[in-house]
């Protein structure tokens, strides 16, 4: 990827990040976002920056093996992004946000996965052609140790792959795609489904 293409890739990632941040998905500088540049390199958000005003200067180039290619401090959750890029060469972008729905639903009754069926929005996840099929979103236990989380992901990657994502309990969601646009569609779709499910459960308990 030449310099002009890298600049365009950085600007497009920033635009996606600002879109999510402006809708409340990145409270308190939370969330982290990355995209692949080529077989060996990615761009990832720096640690602790305000995502609503993210600029390309706040993205850091790294190799998928963890070597930082510029000055700066990458996101604390960089290790999980890199594990995904190493695991699957077809992954082009990884997006991670914290929302009320993804934080709460992964905690209630400590599920190992959340099942969705009957929602038209399931079709936003690649490979899902009908609301009539069920789709599972895996839930991994949270850890501050990225190696522990990466090992947990590795153990359940075959389950996470068709969902293009997974939840981290009490923490947030990771979603990915073959490119930035599909990663964004998957994240938007999952967040819509999670918000629906949270409200459905609230309605059921008050009925
Ligand atoms: Zn997080």
Short mmCIF file of C-alpha atoms and ligand atoms in Angstrom, two decimals:
data_model
loop_
_atom_site.label_atom_id
_atom_site.label_comp_id
_atom_site.label_asym_id
_atom_site.label_seq_id
_atom_site.Cartn_x
_atom_site.Cartn_y
_atom_site.Cartn_z
CA UNK A 1 0.00 0.00 0.00
CA UNK A 2 1.59 3.33 -1.05
CA UNK A 3 1.56 6.55 1.00
CA UNK A 4 -1.56 7.97 -0.63
CA UNK A 5 -3.48 4.74 -0.10
CA UNK A 6 -2.31 4.55 3.52
CA UNK A 7 -3.49 8.12 4.11
CA UNK A 8 -6.87 7.30 2.60
CA UNK A 9 -7.10 4.16 4.73
CA UNK A 10 -6.31 6.17 7.87
CA UNK A 11 -8.90 8.81 7.04
CA UNK A 12 -11.57 6.21 6.39
CA UNK A 13 -10.84 4.47 9.71
CA UNK A 14 -11.04 7.80 11.55
CA UNK A 15 -14.38 8.57 9.91
CA UNK A 16 -15.76 5.20 11.06
CA UNK A 17 -14.44 5.70 14.60
CA UNK A 18 -15.94 9.19 14.84
CA UNK A 19 -19.27 7.82 13.59
CA UNK A 20 -19.44 5.29 16.43
CA UNK A 21 -18.06 7.72 19.02
CA UNK A 22 -20.57 10.42 18.10
CA UNK A 23 -23.35 7.92 18.82
CA UNK A 24 -22.12 7.13 22.32
CA UNK A 25 -20.25 3.87 21.71
CA UNK A 26 -16.91 5.16 23.08
CA UNK A 27 -17.58 6.73 26.50
CA UNK A 28 -14.57 7.94 28.50
CA UNK A 29 -12.15 7.42 25.53
CA UNK A 30 -13.08 3.71 25.51
CA UNK A 31 -13.05 1.43 22.51
CA UNK A 32 -10.29 0.66 20.05
CA UNK A 33 -10.22 0.26 16.30
CA UNK A 34 -7.85 -1.04 13.67
CA UNK A 35 -7.59 -1.94 10.00
CA UNK A 36 -5.16 -3.97 7.98
CA UNK A 37 -2.81 -2.21 5.57
CA UNK A 38 -1.28 -5.35 4.07
CA UNK A 39 -0.28 -8.87 5.04
CA UNK A 40 2.01 -7.67 7.81
CA UNK A 41 0.90 -4.21 8.93
CA UNK A 42 -2.13 -2.60 10.56
CA UNK A 43 -3.19 0.83 11.79
CA UNK A 44 -4.60 0.95 15.34
CA UNK A 45 -5.93 3.70 17.59
CA UNK A 46 -3.56 5.15 20.17
CA UNK A 47 -4.39 4.71 23.86
CA UNK A 48 -6.68 7.13 25.67
CA UNK A 49 -7.64 9.47 22.85
CA UNK A 50 -11.04 11.13 22.41
CA UNK A 51 -12.65 9.05 19.68
CA UNK A 52 -15.21 11.73 18.74
CA UNK A 53 -12.42 13.87 17.25
CA UNK A 54 -10.00 11.16 16.12
CA UNK A 55 -7.45 12.19 13.47
CA UNK A 56 -4.97 10.09 11.46
CA UNK A 57 -2.16 11.38 13.73
CA UNK A 58 -3.76 9.34 16.54
CA UNK A 59 -3.48 6.08 14.59
CA UNK A 60 -0.32 4.01 14.98
CA UNK A 61 1.19 1.65 12.40
CA UNK A 62 2.22 -1.75 13.78
CA UNK A 63 3.13 -5.14 12.49
CA UNK A 64 0.71 -7.96 13.26
CA UNK A 65 3.50 -9.44 15.39
CA UNK A 66 3.45 -6.43 17.75
CA UNK A 67 6.27 -4.24 16.51
CA UNK A 68 5.39 -0.55 16.75
CA UNK A 69 6.39 1.35 13.59
CA UNK A 70 5.97 4.90 14.95
CA UNK A 71 6.23 6.86 18.20
CA UNK A 72 3.26 6.46 20.51
CA UNK A 73 1.34 4.22 22.88
CA UNK A 74 -1.09 1.84 21.21
CA UNK A 75 -4.40 0.87 22.78
CA UNK A 76 -4.22 -1.39 25.82
CA UNK A 77 -6.18 -4.02 23.89
CA UNK A 78 -3.86 -4.08 20.89
CA UNK A 79 -2.87 -7.69 21.61
CA UNK A 80 -6.36 -8.95 20.90
CA UNK A 81 -6.56 -7.09 17.59
CA UNK A 82 -3.20 -8.49 16.50
CA UNK A 83 -4.21 -12.03 17.54
CA UNK A 84 -7.23 -11.74 15.24
CA UNK A 85 -5.17 -10.51 12.27
CA UNK A 86 -2.66 -13.32 12.78
CA UNK A 87 -5.42 -15.89 13.20
CA UNK A 88 -7.27 -15.05 10.01
CA UNK A 89 -5.59 -13.35 7.03
CA UNK A 90 -9.07 -12.57 5.65
CA UNK A 91 -9.78 -10.13 8.50
CA UNK A 92 -9.41 -6.57 7.19
CA UNK A 93 -10.68 -4.50 10.14
CA UNK A 94 -11.43 -4.99 13.85
CA UNK A 95 -13.74 -2.67 15.79
CA UNK A 96 -14.29 -2.73 19.57
CA UNK A 97 -16.81 -0.61 21.51
CA UNK A 98 -18.40 -0.42 24.94
CA UNK A 99 -22.18 0.05 25.04
CA UNK A 100 -24.77 -0.42 27.77
CA UNK A 101 -26.36 -3.31 25.87
CA UNK A 102 -23.14 -5.21 25.14
CA UNK A 103 -21.87 -4.64 28.69
CA UNK A 104 -25.07 -5.72 30.45
CA UNK A 105 -26.25 -8.62 28.29
CA UNK A 106 -22.93 -10.42 28.68
CA UNK A 107 -23.36 -10.24 32.48
CA UNK A 108 -27.00 -11.21 33.06
CA UNK A 109 -27.00 -14.91 34.07
CA UNK A 110 -23.32 -15.22 32.95
CA UNK A 111 -24.03 -16.64 29.47
CA UNK A 112 -21.40 -18.43 27.35
CA UNK A 113 -23.16 -17.17 24.24
CA UNK A 114 -26.21 -15.12 23.28
CA UNK A 115 -28.67 -16.54 20.77
CA UNK A 116 -30.60 -14.34 18.36
CA UNK A 117 -33.49 -15.51 16.22
CA UNK A 118 -36.44 -13.86 14.55
CA UNK A 119 -34.68 -10.56 13.91
CA UNK A 120 -34.44 -9.21 10.35
CA UNK A 121 -31.19 -7.48 11.40
CA UNK A 122 -29.48 -10.87 11.68
CA UNK A 123 -29.02 -10.50 7.91
CA UNK A 124 -26.48 -7.71 8.55
CA UNK A 125 -24.04 -10.47 9.59
CA UNK A 126 -22.38 -11.97 6.51
CA UNK A 127 -23.71 -15.41 5.62
CA UNK A 128 -27.07 -14.98 7.37
CA UNK A 129 -29.83 -14.93 4.80
CA UNK A 130 -32.97 -15.21 6.89
CA UNK A 131 -34.43 -14.13 10.23
CA UNK A 132 -35.65 -17.71 10.66
CA UNK A 133 -32.20 -19.13 11.46
CA UNK A 134 -30.52 -18.69 14.84
CA UNK A 135 -27.18 -17.00 15.24
CA UNK A 136 -24.97 -17.17 18.33
CA UNK A 137 -22.64 -14.49 19.64
CA UNK A 138 -19.97 -16.02 21.92
CA UNK A 139 -19.19 -14.47 25.33
CA UNK A 140 -15.67 -14.68 26.76
CA UNK A 141 -14.80 -13.91 30.37
CA UNK A 142 -13.09 -10.57 30.81
CA UNK A 143 -9.41 -10.29 31.69
CA UNK A 144 -6.94 -7.41 31.91
CA UNK A 145 -4.34 -9.78 30.45
CA UNK A 146 -4.55 -9.71 26.65
CA UNK A 147 -2.72 -13.04 26.38
CA UNK A 148 -5.39 -14.68 28.52
CA UNK A 149 -8.13 -13.14 26.38
CA UNK A 150 -6.33 -14.08 23.16
CA UNK A 151 -6.02 -17.69 24.38
CA UNK A 152 -9.74 -17.76 25.24
CA UNK A 153 -10.53 -16.40 21.80
CA UNK A 154 -8.31 -18.98 20.12
CA UNK A 155 -10.17 -21.76 21.95
CA UNK A 156 -13.49 -20.50 20.62
CA UNK A 157 -12.49 -18.95 17.31
CA UNK A 158 -14.47 -21.45 15.24
CA UNK A 159 -17.56 -20.36 17.16
CA UNK A 160 -16.76 -16.64 16.86
CA UNK A 161 -15.90 -16.71 13.14
CA UNK A 162 -19.45 -17.09 11.75
CA UNK A 163 -20.62 -14.31 14.10
CA UNK A 164 -17.73 -12.06 12.99
CA UNK A 165 -17.40 -11.11 16.63
CA UNK A 166 -17.73 -11.94 20.30
CA UNK A 167 -18.59 -10.25 23.59
CA UNK A 168 -16.23 -9.80 26.51
CA UNK A 169 -18.21 -10.12 29.72
CA UNK A 170 -19.07 -6.85 31.43
CA UNK A 171 -16.81 -5.08 28.97
CA UNK A 172 -17.78 -4.80 25.32
CA UNK A 173 -17.91 -6.29 21.84
CA UNK A 174 -15.32 -7.05 19.19
CA UNK A 175 -16.54 -7.21 15.60
CA UNK A 176 -14.60 -7.67 12.40
CA UNK A 177 -14.97 -8.07 8.67
CA UNK A 178 -13.09 -8.61 5.45
CA UNK A 179 -12.85 -4.84 5.08
CA UNK A 180 -13.73 -1.71 7.03
CA UNK A 181 -17.23 -1.44 5.57
CA UNK A 182 -18.20 -4.99 6.47
CA UNK A 183 -16.69 -4.70 9.95
CA UNK A 184 -18.76 -1.56 10.49
CA UNK A 185 -21.91 -3.27 9.20
CA UNK A 186 -21.33 -6.20 11.53
CA UNK A 187 -20.77 -3.93 14.52
CA UNK A 188 -23.83 -1.81 13.74
CA UNK A 189 -25.89 -4.95 13.25
CA UNK A 190 -24.77 -6.57 16.49
CA UNK A 191 -25.32 -3.40 18.48
CA UNK A 192 -28.84 -3.09 17.06
CA UNK A 193 -29.57 -6.73 17.94
CA UNK A 194 -28.13 -6.32 21.44
CA UNK A 195 -30.18 -3.17 22.05
CA UNK A 196 -33.33 -4.98 20.89
CA UNK A 197 -32.61 -7.94 23.14
CA UNK A 198 -31.96 -5.77 26.19
CA UNK A 199 -35.22 -3.87 25.69
CA UNK A 200 -37.14 -7.08 25.02
CA UNK A 201 -35.97 -8.51 28.33
CA UNK A 202 -36.87 -5.30 30.14
CA UNK A 203 -40.37 -5.37 28.64
CA UNK A 204 -40.82 -9.00 29.64
CA UNK A 205 -39.94 -8.35 33.26
CA UNK A 206 -42.32 -5.39 33.55
CA UNK A 207 -45.25 -7.05 31.81
ZN1 LIG B 1 -12.41 -2.39 25.82
#
